[in-house]
Amino acid sequence: MTATWVGLARKDFADAVRSKMLWAFIGVFVAFVLMSLPVAAQLFPDAVTVTPAKAMAGVAMLAQLFVPGIALVAGYMAVVGERRSGSLRVLLSYPFSRKDVVAGKLAGRLLVTVTALGVGYAVASVLVAVLYGVPDASAFAGFVGAGVLLGLTFTGLAVGGSAAATSRGRAMTLTIGSFAGMVFFWKPLAAGLYYAVTGSLPGLEAERWYFALKRLNPLEAFRVLASTALDETVTAVPEFPVEDLPASATPEQLELANRLGGEVPFYLEAWFSVVVLLAWGVVPILLGYWRFERADL
Amino acid sequence: MPVIETHDLTKQYGSGDERLVAVDGLNLRIRRGEVFGFLGPNGAGKSTTIDMLLDYARPTSGSATMLGRDVHEASESLRHQVGVLPEGLGLYDRLPGRRHLDFAIEWKDADDDPDDVLDRVGLSTADAARTVGEYSKGMQQRLALGMALVGDPDLLVLDEPSSGLDPLGIRRMRNVVREEAASGTTVFFSSHVLGQVEAVCDRVGILSDGRLVAVDDVETLRETVGSGSELRLRLADEVPTDVADLEGVESVETAGSLLRVTTSTPRTKALVVAHLVNAGVEVLDVDSEEPSLEDVFAAYTTDRTSPGAEGDSSTEREVVA
């Protein structure tokens, strides 16, 4: 073994196992699944018969907070932690490039996230089957796939922020701060912008760009993917009633094609949300690496 | 071909009034096989220079090569041949000492025996089995030095290698440096503790405020500052006034019963003592000192224009030229 990013990734994963970080994430995610699934019926405002798809939609609703949370905590110290502790100086006194460091850290943390989510979703699949019946295979695959993709995206965002940051505080602002912005401010800001441009809040029918702007939020992209796979609405948490929608609006009226009053452009189709999620993982990594490559350590 | 060469190497932080020039137009040439001591007070720019050599920090202007290759362009391949003990390094607290050496050997594609390395830096097998979190600063420094030795480097770059070491550790570090030099390795190391480098260095460079104020071999530097030795005596009686007239005595200072005599040659010291004894003066205590690098250092890093500063600027020009 020479000094390569693969060696670093392996070391990083081994460190995560040794430091119990991996076990903590698995524990948190499994606990989350165990707590949310049996009470899935309570996650819906009305009394409903909980089908497997509905149960999974409930899990997905909570997963939009839990999965990024785990991924961010797993990743935000990846590079800046070694930078602050001085161990980066040890690594870079061997024939590693800075690219090796970022790639190795990214791979190591992706593996941590995927392992934690893999165990969690395995437990979830058993629970869904036992409690609510065997789910449709493709719905289940979409449900797991969307969750894992969300985890990978936020791990990329976290490691990218970690590479760009010079301190732990800066890394937290860049990563966990971004996440808070997506959860709390994205939709109100999008609606606010819509109001500023058109003079009214987005109603049942609205301009294309408003929907596009909303879907650029990786959390919205995840909801779109999970909703499409399960054929059940995965609601945002928290839900901001910033759109001017009549209370009597039917689910049919709320469908995107109807709200657009015409053809759905490609960037508003469900598959495009995969691109959005990937971009939110890849772009921060590239920017973070770009900063890291030029930084004085 | 010099092993290390810098051309107007400059590092500046900030801009405008906030501007701090940490390293200012540094031109260094380190020859193959020599032990070079890079001296200067804290904040002189030693670590910044080393950081640039190791590509941890990028120069504002100028360039540097090691082993004939650009330190930035060839940084990865250079690290196969350069052993590094950087300042501010942090080892992995959760990993045992031996695991660190295993990594160093693996990453350098080396075939060193970890036990040999441990032995050279004075760590026991039991020490190596403990996690680094339990190590003292000195043990960490020994381990880090050991990691730098892995792979039989052509060049060793050590930033303050004696920091945290006890006297025994310092002696061992010196021995390691001597052994490496004897096997043909070039050693470049920085220190602000002069007495510790005097013994092992072939040449010394003194850095002050980011500028190289002197480069020479240890002996020449010592001569430049003054070949004289200092003799300190405590006398029972009044100090006789005629000591200053003796041949070879450069200056005499008295304070009560204390006599401080600076002589041009070490031999004059014996003459002074003999003279006093012959004159019937009772000598209670004798203390003498060779000029140390400390003096050299002080002479070069003190601002000469400030009142009370010793020496004159002509000395500086002589040495730098």
Coordinates of C-alpha atoms in Angstrom, one line a residue:
Chain A
M1 CA 0.0 0.0 0.0
T2 CA 1.3 3.3 -0.9
A3 CA 0.0 6.8 -0.2
T4 CA -3.3 6.8 -2.1
W5 CA -6.8 8.1 -1.5
V6 CA -8.0 4.6 -1.1
G7 CA -5.6 4.0 1.8
L8 CA -6.9 7.2 3.4
A9 CA -10.5 6.3 2.9
R10 CA -9.9 2.9 4.5
K11 CA -8.1 4.6 7.4
D12 CA -10.9 7.1 7.8
F13 CA -13.6 4.4 7.9
A14 CA -11.5 2.4 10.4
D15 CA -11.2 5.6 12.6
A16 CA -15.0 6.0 12.4
V17 CA -15.5 2.5 13.6
R18 CA -12.8 2.8 16.3
S19 CA -14.1 6.1 17.6
K20 CA -17.6 4.6 17.9
M21 CA -18.9 7.3 15.5
L22 CA -20.3 4.7 13.1
W23 CA -22.0 2.9 15.9
A24 CA -23.6 6.1 17.2
F25 CA -25.0 6.9 13.8
I26 CA -26.3 3.4 13.3
G27 CA -27.9 3.6 16.8
V28 CA -29.5 6.9 16.1
F29 CA -30.9 5.9 12.8
V30 CA -32.2 2.6 14.0
A31 CA -33.8 4.2 17.0
F32 CA -35.4 6.8 14.6
V33 CA -36.8 4.0 12.5
L34 CA -38.0 2.0 15.6
M35 CA -39.7 5.1 17.0
S36 CA -41.3 6.4 13.8
L37 CA -42.6 3.3 12.1
P38 CA -44.9 1.8 14.7
V39 CA -46.6 5.1 15.2
A40 CA -46.8 5.9 11.5
A41 CA -50.6 6.3 11.8
Q42 CA -50.1 9.3 14.1
L43 CA -48.0 11.0 11.5
F44 CA -51.1 11.7 9.4
P45 CA -53.6 14.4 10.3
D46 CA -56.6 12.3 9.5
A47 CA -57.5 8.8 10.6
V48 CA -56.2 6.6 7.8
T49 CA -55.6 3.0 7.2
V50 CA -51.8 2.8 7.1
T51 CA -50.7 1.0 4.0
P52 CA -47.0 0.1 3.7
A53 CA -46.6 3.0 1.3
K54 CA -48.2 5.4 3.8
A55 CA -46.0 4.1 6.6
M56 CA -42.9 4.7 4.4
A57 CA -44.1 8.1 3.5
G58 CA -44.3 8.9 7.2
V59 CA -40.7 7.6 7.6
A60 CA -39.6 9.6 4.6
M61 CA -41.1 12.7 6.1
L62 CA -39.0 12.4 9.2
A63 CA -36.0 11.1 7.3
Q64 CA -35.7 14.5 5.5
L65 CA -34.4 15.8 8.8
F66 CA -32.7 12.8 10.3
V67 CA -30.7 11.7 7.2
P68 CA -29.1 15.1 6.5
G69 CA -28.5 15.4 10.2
I70 CA -26.6 12.2 10.4
A71 CA -24.7 12.9 7.1
L72 CA -23.7 16.4 8.2
V73 CA -22.5 15.3 11.6
A74 CA -20.6 12.5 10.0
G75 CA -18.9 14.8 7.5
Y76 CA -18.5 18.4 8.7
M77 CA -15.3 17.7 10.7
A78 CA -13.8 15.3 8.1
V79 CA -11.1 17.7 6.8
V80 CA -11.1 20.7 9.1
G81 CA -10.8 18.4 12.1
E82 CA -7.5 17.0 10.8
R83 CA -6.5 20.5 9.8
R84 CA -7.1 21.9 13.3
S85 CA -5.5 19.0 15.2
G86 CA -2.4 19.1 13.1
S87 CA -2.8 15.5 11.8
L88 CA -3.2 17.0 8.3
R89 CA 0.4 18.0 8.6
V90 CA 1.3 14.4 9.3
L91 CA -0.6 13.1 6.3
L92 CA 0.8 15.7 4.0
S93 CA 4.4 14.9 5.1
Y94 CA 3.8 11.7 3.2
P95 CA 3.3 11.5 -0.6
F96 CA -0.4 12.3 -0.5
S97 CA -1.8 15.1 -2.6
R98 CA -4.4 17.4 -1.2
K99 CA -6.8 15.8 -3.7
D100 CA -6.0 12.4 -2.2
V101 CA -7.0 13.9 1.2
V102 CA -10.3 15.2 0.1
A103 CA -11.2 12.2 -2.0
G104 CA -10.1 9.8 0.8
K105 CA -12.1 11.7 3.4
L106 CA -15.1 11.9 1.1
A107 CA -15.1 8.1 0.4
G108 CA -14.6 7.3 4.0
R109 CA -17.5 9.4 5.2
L110 CA -19.8 8.3 2.4
L111 CA -19.1 4.7 3.5
V112 CA -20.0 5.7 7.1
T113 CA -23.3 7.3 6.0
V114 CA -24.2 4.5 3.7
T115 CA -23.5 1.9 6.3
A116 CA -25.6 3.6 8.9
L117 CA -28.4 4.2 6.5
G118 CA -28.1 0.6 5.1
V119 CA -28.6 -0.9 8.6
G120 CA -31.4 1.6 9.4
Y121 CA -33.3 0.9 6.2
A122 CA -32.8 -2.9 6.7
V123 CA -34.5 -2.6 10.0
A124 CA -37.2 -0.4 8.5
S125 CA -38.0 -2.9 5.8
V126 CA -38.5 -5.7 8.3
L127 CA -40.7 -3.5 10.5
V128 CA -42.8 -2.3 7.6
A129 CA -43.4 -5.9 6.4
V130 CA -44.3 -7.0 9.9
L131 CA -46.5 -4.1 10.9
Y132 CA -48.1 -3.1 7.7
G133 CA -47.6 -5.8 5.1
V134 CA -45.1 -6.4 2.4
P135 CA -44.6 -3.2 0.4
D136 CA -44.4 -2.9 -3.4
A137 CA -40.9 -3.7 -4.4
S138 CA -40.3 -0.8 -6.7
A139 CA -41.9 1.6 -4.2
F140 CA -39.6 0.3 -1.5
A141 CA -36.6 0.5 -3.7
G142 CA -37.4 4.1 -4.5
F143 CA -38.0 4.9 -0.8
V144 CA -34.6 3.5 0.1
G145 CA -32.8 4.9 -2.9
A146 CA -34.1 8.4 -2.3
G147 CA -33.0 8.2 1.4
V148 CA -29.5 7.0 0.5
L149 CA -29.1 9.6 -2.2
L150 CA -30.1 12.3 0.3
G151 CA -27.5 10.9 2.7
L152 CA -24.8 10.9 0.0
T153 CA -25.7 14.4 -1.0
F154 CA -25.4 15.8 2.4
T155 CA -22.2 13.9 3.1
G156 CA -20.7 15.5 0.0
L157 CA -22.0 18.9 1.2
A158 CA -20.5 18.4 4.6
V159 CA -17.1 17.2 3.4
G160 CA -17.0 20.0 0.9
G161 CA -17.7 22.5 3.6
S162 CA -15.2 20.9 5.8
A163 CA -12.5 21.2 3.1
A164 CA -13.3 24.9 2.6
A165 CA -13.4 25.8 6.2
T166 CA -10.5 27.0 8.3
S167 CA -12.1 26.4 11.6
R168 CA -14.7 24.2 13.2
G169 CA -17.1 27.1 13.6
R170 CA -16.8 28.0 9.9
A171 CA -17.4 24.4 8.9
M172 CA -20.6 24.3 11.0
T173 CA -21.8 27.6 9.5
L174 CA -21.2 26.3 6.0
T175 CA -22.8 22.9 6.5
I176 CA -25.3 22.9 9.3
G177 CA -26.1 26.5 8.5
S178 CA -26.9 25.7 4.9
F179 CA -29.2 22.9 6.1
A180 CA -31.0 25.2 8.5
G181 CA -31.5 27.6 5.6
M182 CA -33.0 24.9 3.4
V183 CA -35.4 23.8 6.1
F184 CA -36.5 27.2 7.4
F185 CA -35.9 29.8 4.8
W186 CA -36.0 28.4 1.3
K187 CA -39.7 28.2 0.7
P188 CA -40.6 31.5 2.5
L189 CA -37.8 33.2 0.5
A190 CA -39.0 31.7 -2.8
A191 CA -42.6 32.8 -2.1
G192 CA -41.3 36.2 -1.0
L193 CA -39.4 36.6 -4.2
Y194 CA -42.5 35.5 -6.1
Y195 CA -44.4 38.2 -4.3
A196 CA -41.8 40.8 -5.0
V197 CA -41.8 40.0 -8.7
T198 CA -45.5 39.3 -9.4
G199 CA -47.2 41.3 -6.6
S200 CA -49.0 38.3 -5.2
L201 CA -48.2 35.0 -3.4
P202 CA -48.0 31.9 -5.5
G203 CA -51.5 30.6 -5.9
L204 CA -53.0 27.4 -7.2
E205 CA -51.5 28.4 -10.6
A206 CA -48.0 29.9 -10.6
E207 CA -45.1 30.7 -12.8
R208 CA -42.8 27.9 -13.8
W209 CA -39.7 29.6 -12.3
Y210 CA -41.3 29.5 -8.9
F211 CA -41.6 25.7 -8.9
A212 CA -38.1 25.4 -10.3
L213 CA -36.7 27.5 -7.6
K214 CA -38.5 25.5 -4.9
R215 CA -37.2 22.2 -6.4
L216 CA -33.6 23.4 -6.4
N217 CA -33.8 22.8 -2.6
P218 CA -32.3 19.3 -2.1
L219 CA -34.9 18.6 0.6
E220 CA -37.7 19.4 -1.8
A221 CA -35.9 17.2 -4.4
F222 CA -35.9 14.4 -1.9
R223 CA -39.6 14.8 -1.2
V224 CA -40.4 14.8 -4.9
L225 CA -38.5 11.5 -5.3
A226 CA -39.9 9.8 -2.3
S227 CA -43.5 11.0 -3.1
T228 CA -43.1 9.7 -6.7
A229 CA -41.8 6.4 -5.6
L230 CA -44.4 5.8 -2.9
D231 CA -47.3 7.6 -4.8
E232 CA -48.0 9.3 -1.4
T233 CA -47.3 12.9 -0.6
V234 CA -44.3 13.4 1.6
T235 CA -44.9 16.7 3.4
A236 CA -42.2 19.2 4.3
V237 CA -41.2 19.5 7.9
P238 CA -41.9 22.2 9.0
E239 CA -44.6 23.0 6.5
F240 CA -44.8 26.7 5.7
P241 CA -48.3 27.8 4.4
V242 CA -46.8 30.6 2.3
E243 CA -48.7 29.7 -0.8
D244 CA -52.1 31.2 -1.4
L245 CA -54.0 27.9 -1.8
P246 CA -57.7 27.5 -1.1
A247 CA -58.4 25.1 1.7
S248 CA -60.8 23.2 -0.5
A249 CA -58.0 22.4 -3.1
T250 CA -58.2 18.8 -4.1
P251 CA -55.1 16.6 -4.4
E252 CA -55.7 16.6 -8.1
Q253 CA -55.7 20.4 -8.3
L254 CA -52.5 20.4 -6.4
E255 CA -50.7 18.2 -9.0
L256 CA -47.9 20.1 -10.6
A257 CA -49.2 19.6 -14.2
N258 CA -52.5 21.3 -13.2
R259 CA -50.8 24.1 -11.2
L260 CA -48.6 24.9 -14.2
G261 CA -51.6 24.9 -16.4
G262 CA -49.8 23.2 -19.2
E263 CA -46.9 21.1 -20.1
V264 CA -44.3 20.1 -17.4
P265 CA -40.8 21.2 -18.5
F266 CA -38.1 18.6 -18.1
Y267 CA -36.5 20.4 -15.1
L268 CA -39.8 20.0 -13.2
E269 CA -40.1 16.3 -13.9
A270 CA -39.4 14.0 -11.0
W271 CA -36.2 12.5 -12.4
F272 CA -34.6 15.9 -12.5
S273 CA -34.6 15.9 -8.7
V274 CA -31.9 13.3 -8.9
V275 CA -29.8 15.8 -10.8
V276 CA -30.6 18.4 -8.2
L277 CA -29.5 16.1 -5.3
L278 CA -26.3 15.0 -7.1
A279 CA -25.4 18.7 -7.8
W280 CA -25.8 19.5 -4.1
G281 CA -23.4 16.8 -3.3
V282 CA -20.9 17.4 -6.1
V283 CA -20.7 21.2 -6.3
P284 CA -19.8 21.7 -2.7
I285 CA -17.1 19.1 -2.9
L286 CA -15.6 20.7 -6.0
L287 CA -15.7 24.2 -4.4
G288 CA -14.4 22.9 -1.1
Y289 CA -11.5 21.1 -2.8
W290 CA -10.8 24.2 -4.9
R291 CA -10.4 26.3 -1.7
F292 CA -8.5 23.6 0.1
E293 CA -6.0 23.2 -2.8
R294 CA -5.1 26.9 -2.5
A295 CA -5.2 27.2 1.2
D296 CA -2.3 27.7 3.6
L297 CA -2.7 25.0 6.1
Chain B
M1 CA 23.1 21.2 -7.2
P2 CA 21.9 22.6 -3.8
V3 CA 19.6 20.3 -1.8
I4 CA 17.4 23.3 -0.9
E5 CA 17.4 26.5 -2.8
T6 CA 15.1 29.5 -2.4
H7 CA 14.9 32.5 -4.7
D8 CA 13.5 35.7 -3.2
L9 CA 11.1 33.5 -1.2
T10 CA 8.5 35.9 0.3
K11 CA 5.4 35.3 2.3
Q12 CA 3.1 38.1 3.2
Y13 CA -0.1 38.0 5.1
G14 CA -2.9 40.6 4.8
S15 CA -2.5 43.8 2.9
G16 CA -2.3 47.6 3.4
D17 CA -1.7 48.6 7.0
E18 CA -2.5 45.1 8.2
R19 CA 0.3 43.8 6.0
L20 CA 2.7 41.4 7.7
V21 CA 5.7 40.2 5.9
A22 CA 6.6 36.9 7.5
V23 CA 9.4 35.9 5.1
D24 CA 11.1 38.7 3.1
G25 CA 13.0 37.8 0.0
L26 CA 14.8 34.8 1.4
N27 CA 17.7 33.3 -0.6
L28 CA 19.0 30.1 0.8
R29 CA 21.3 27.4 -0.5
I30 CA 21.7 24.3 1.4
R31 CA 24.5 22.0 0.2
R32 CA 24.3 18.3 -0.1
G33 CA 25.3 16.4 3.0
E34 CA 25.5 19.3 5.4
V35 CA 23.7 19.9 8.6
F36 CA 22.2 23.4 8.5
G37 CA 20.8 25.1 11.5
F38 CA 18.1 27.6 10.8
L39 CA 18.0 29.9 13.7
G40 CA 15.9 32.8 14.8
P41 CA 13.7 34.0 17.6
N42 CA 10.0 32.9 17.7
G43 CA 8.1 34.8 15.0
A44 CA 11.2 35.3 12.8
G45 CA 9.6 33.4 10.0
K46 CA 11.4 30.0 10.4
S47 CA 8.2 27.9 10.4
T48 CA 6.6 29.9 7.6
T49 CA 9.7 29.2 5.5
I50 CA 9.6 25.5 6.3
D51 CA 5.8 25.5 5.6
M52 CA 6.5 26.9 2.2
L53 CA 9.3 24.3 1.6
L54 CA 6.8 21.6 2.5
D55 CA 4.0 23.1 0.4
Y56 CA 1.8 23.6 3.4
A57 CA 1.8 27.3 2.7
R58 CA 2.2 29.0 -0.7
P59 CA 4.7 31.8 -1.2
T60 CA 3.4 35.3 -2.1
S61 CA 6.3 35.6 -4.5
G62 CA 9.6 33.9 -5.2
S63 CA 10.2 30.1 -5.4
A64 CA 11.9 27.2 -3.8
T65 CA 13.3 23.9 -4.8
M66 CA 14.3 20.8 -2.9
L67 CA 16.5 18.2 -4.5
G68 CA 16.4 20.3 -7.7
R69 CA 12.6 20.2 -8.0
D70 CA 10.0 22.8 -7.4
V71 CA 8.5 22.4 -3.9
H72 CA 4.9 22.9 -5.2
E73 CA 5.0 21.2 -8.6
A74 CA 6.8 18.2 -7.3
S75 CA 5.5 18.2 -3.7
E76 CA 4.2 14.6 -3.7
S77 CA 7.2 12.9 -5.3
L78 CA 9.5 15.0 -3.1
R79 CA 7.9 13.5 0.0
H80 CA 9.1 10.1 -1.0
Q81 CA 12.7 11.4 -0.5
V82 CA 12.2 14.0 2.3
G83 CA 11.7 13.1 5.9
V84 CA 9.6 15.8 7.7
L85 CA 9.0 16.7 11.3
P86 CA 6.7 19.7 10.9
E87 CA 5.8 22.2 13.6
G88 CA 2.3 22.0 15.1
L89 CA 1.8 18.4 14.0
G90 CA -0.8 16.3 15.7
L91 CA -0.5 12.6 15.9
Y92 CA -3.5 10.3 16.2
D93 CA -4.4 10.1 19.9
R94 CA -6.4 6.9 19.5
L95 CA -3.7 5.0 17.6
P96 CA -0.7 3.3 19.2
G97 CA 2.7 4.6 18.5
R98 CA 3.6 1.5 16.5
R99 CA 0.6 2.0 14.2
H100 CA 1.9 5.4 13.4
L101 CA 5.2 3.9 12.3
D102 CA 3.4 1.2 10.3
F103 CA 1.5 3.9 8.5
A104 CA 4.7 5.9 7.8
I105 CA 6.3 2.7 6.4
E106 CA 3.3 1.9 4.3
W107 CA 2.8 5.4 3.0
K108 CA 6.5 5.8 2.1
D109 CA 6.7 2.4 0.4
A110 CA 9.6 1.7 2.8
D111 CA 10.8 -1.5 4.3
D112 CA 12.1 -0.2 7.7
D113 CA 11.9 -2.4 10.7
P114 CA 9.6 -0.5 13.2
D115 CA 11.7 -1.8 16.1
D116 CA 14.9 -0.3 14.7
V117 CA 13.2 3.0 14.4
L118 CA 11.8 2.9 17.9
D119 CA 15.3 2.0 19.2
R120 CA 16.9 4.9 17.4
V121 CA 14.5 7.5 18.9
G122 CA 14.5 5.8 22.3
L123 CA 11.0 4.4 22.6
S124 CA 10.5 1.0 24.1
T125 CA 8.2 -1.7 22.6
A126 CA 5.9 -1.1 25.6
D127 CA 5.7 2.6 24.7
A128 CA 4.9 1.7 21.1
A129 CA 2.0 -0.4 22.2
R130 CA 0.4 2.5 24.0
T131 CA -1.9 5.0 22.3
V132 CA -0.4 8.3 21.5
G133 CA -3.0 10.0 23.7
E134 CA -1.1 8.7 26.7
Y135 CA 2.2 10.0 25.4
S136 CA 4.1 13.0 26.9
K137 CA 5.0 15.8 24.6
G138 CA 8.6 14.4 24.5
M139 CA 7.5 10.9 23.6
Q140 CA 5.3 12.3 20.8
Q141 CA 8.3 14.3 19.5
R142 CA 10.4 11.1 19.6
L143 CA 7.8 9.2 17.7
A144 CA 7.4 12.0 15.1
L145 CA 11.2 12.1 14.6
G146 CA 11.1 8.3 14.1
M147 CA 8.3 8.7 11.5
A148 CA 10.5 11.3 9.7
L149 CA 13.4 8.8 9.5
V150 CA 11.3 6.1 7.8
G151 CA 12.3 5.4 4.2
D152 CA 15.9 6.6 4.5
P153 CA 15.3 10.1 3.3
D154 CA 17.9 12.1 1.3
L155 CA 16.8 15.2 3.2
L156 CA 15.5 15.7 6.7
V157 CA 13.5 18.9 7.4
L158 CA 13.0 19.2 11.1
D159 CA 11.1 22.2 12.6
E160 CA 12.1 22.8 16.2
P161 CA 12.9 19.1 16.7
S162 CA 14.1 19.6 20.3
S163 CA 10.8 21.2 21.5
G164 CA 9.3 19.2 24.3
L165 CA 12.4 16.9 24.7
D166 CA 14.2 16.4 27.9
P167 CA 18.0 16.7 28.0
L168 CA 18.4 13.0 27.3
G169 CA 16.0 13.2 24.4
I170 CA 17.8 16.2 23.0
R171 CA 21.1 14.3 23.1
R172 CA 19.5 11.4 21.4
M173 CA 18.0 13.7 18.7
R174 CA 21.5 15.1 18.1
N175 CA 22.9 11.7 17.8
V176 CA 20.2 10.8 15.2
V177 CA 21.1 14.0 13.3
R178 CA 24.8 13.0 13.3
E179 CA 24.1 9.5 12.2
E180 CA 21.9 10.7 9.4
A181 CA 24.5 13.2 8.3
A182 CA 27.2 10.5 8.4
S183 CA 25.1 8.4 6.1
G184 CA 24.9 11.2 3.6
T185 CA 21.5 12.7 4.5
T186 CA 21.2 16.5 4.4
V187 CA 19.6 17.9 7.5
F188 CA 17.9 21.2 7.7
F189 CA 16.5 22.1 11.0
S190 CA 15.2 25.1 12.8
S191 CA 15.6 26.1 16.4
H192 CA 15.4 29.1 18.6
V193 CA 17.5 27.3 21.2
L194 CA 21.0 28.0 20.1
G195 CA 23.1 25.9 22.4
Q196 CA 21.3 22.8 21.1
V197 CA 22.3 23.3 17.5
E198 CA 25.8 24.5 18.0
A199 CA 27.0 21.0 18.6
V200 CA 25.7 19.4 15.4
C201 CA 25.6 22.1 12.7
D202 CA 28.0 22.6 9.9
R203 CA 26.5 25.9 9.0
V204 CA 24.0 28.2 10.6
G205 CA 21.6 30.8 9.1
I206 CA 20.1 33.4 11.3
L207 CA 16.7 34.7 10.5
S208 CA 15.3 37.9 11.9
D209 CA 12.0 39.5 10.9
G210 CA 11.8 37.3 7.9
R211 CA 15.3 38.2 6.6
L212 CA 18.4 36.2 6.6
V213 CA 20.9 38.3 8.6
A214 CA 23.8 35.9 8.6
V215 CA 24.9 32.6 7.1
D216 CA 28.2 31.0 7.9
D217 CA 29.8 28.1 9.6
V218 CA 29.5 28.0 13.3
E219 CA 33.2 28.8 13.9
T220 CA 33.4 31.8 11.6
L221 CA 30.3 33.3 13.2
R222 CA 31.8 32.9 16.6
E223 CA 35.0 34.6 15.4
T224 CA 33.1 37.4 13.8
V225 CA 31.2 38.3 16.9
G226 CA 34.4 38.3 18.9
S227 CA 37.0 35.6 19.5
G228 CA 37.4 36.8 23.1
S229 CA 36.5 34.8 26.1
E230 CA 35.0 36.2 29.2
L231 CA 36.4 35.7 32.7
R232 CA 34.4 36.4 35.8
L233 CA 36.1 36.6 39.1
R234 CA 35.0 37.2 42.7
L235 CA 37.7 38.7 44.8
A236 CA 38.1 39.1 48.5
D237 CA 39.9 42.4 48.2
E238 CA 39.7 45.6 46.3
V239 CA 40.0 45.1 42.6
P240 CA 43.5 46.2 41.4
T241 CA 43.4 48.8 38.7
D242 CA 46.3 47.4 36.5
V243 CA 44.5 44.4 35.1
A244 CA 43.4 46.4 32.1
D245 CA 47.0 47.0 31.2
L246 CA 47.8 43.3 30.7
E247 CA 48.4 42.1 27.2
G248 CA 45.4 40.5 25.6
V249 CA 42.9 42.1 27.9
E250 CA 40.2 43.9 25.9
S251 CA 38.0 45.3 28.6
V252 CA 37.5 45.2 32.3
E253 CA 34.3 45.8 34.2
T254 CA 34.0 45.9 38.0
A255 CA 31.0 45.8 40.3
G256 CA 32.0 45.7 43.9
S257 CA 34.2 42.7 44.4
L258 CA 33.1 41.2 41.0
L259 CA 35.5 41.5 38.1
R260 CA 34.6 40.8 34.5
V261 CA 37.4 40.6 32.1
T262 CA 37.1 40.1 28.3
T263 CA 40.2 38.7 26.7
S264 CA 41.2 38.3 23.1
T265 CA 42.5 34.7 23.5
P266 CA 41.6 32.0 26.0
R267 CA 45.2 31.9 27.2
T268 CA 45.0 35.5 28.5
K269 CA 42.5 34.3 31.2
A270 CA 45.2 32.3 32.9
L271 CA 47.5 35.3 32.8
V272 CA 44.9 37.4 34.5
V273 CA 44.4 34.9 37.3
A274 CA 48.2 34.4 37.7
H275 CA 48.7 38.2 37.8
L276 CA 46.1 38.6 40.5
V277 CA 47.5 35.8 42.6
N278 CA 51.0 37.1 42.3
A279 CA 49.8 40.5 43.4
G280 CA 48.4 38.9 46.5
V281 CA 44.8 39.2 45.7
E282 CA 42.6 36.4 47.1
V283 CA 40.4 34.9 44.3
L284 CA 37.2 33.4 45.8
D285 CA 35.6 32.2 42.6
V286 CA 36.5 31.8 38.9
D287 CA 34.0 31.5 36.1
S288 CA 34.7 31.6 32.5
E289 CA 32.6 31.5 29.3
E290 CA 33.3 31.0 25.6
P291 CA 31.2 33.1 23.3
S292 CA 28.1 31.0 22.5
L293 CA 25.8 31.1 19.6
E294 CA 23.6 33.0 22.0
D295 CA 25.9 35.9 21.7
V296 CA 26.1 35.6 18.0
F297 CA 22.4 35.5 17.9
A298 CA 22.0 38.5 20.1
A299 CA 24.5 40.5 18.0
Y300 CA 22.6 39.8 14.8
T301 CA 19.0 40.0 15.9
T302 CA 19.2 43.1 18.1
D303 CA 18.1 46.3 16.4
R304 CA 21.5 48.1 16.1
T305 CA 20.0 51.5 15.7
S306 CA 18.3 51.4 19.1
P307 CA 20.1 53.0 22.0
G308 CA 22.1 50.7 24.1
A309 CA 22.5 48.0 21.4
E310 CA 25.9 46.5 21.3
G311 CA 28.1 45.9 18.3
D312 CA 28.3 47.9 15.1
S313 CA 26.7 47.3 11.8
S314 CA 30.0 46.8 10.0
T315 CA 30.1 43.3 11.5
E316 CA 26.8 42.4 9.9
R317 CA 27.9 43.4 6.4
E318 CA 31.1 41.4 6.7
V319 CA 29.2 38.3 7.6
V320 CA 26.5 38.6 5.0
A321 CA 28.9 39.4 2.2

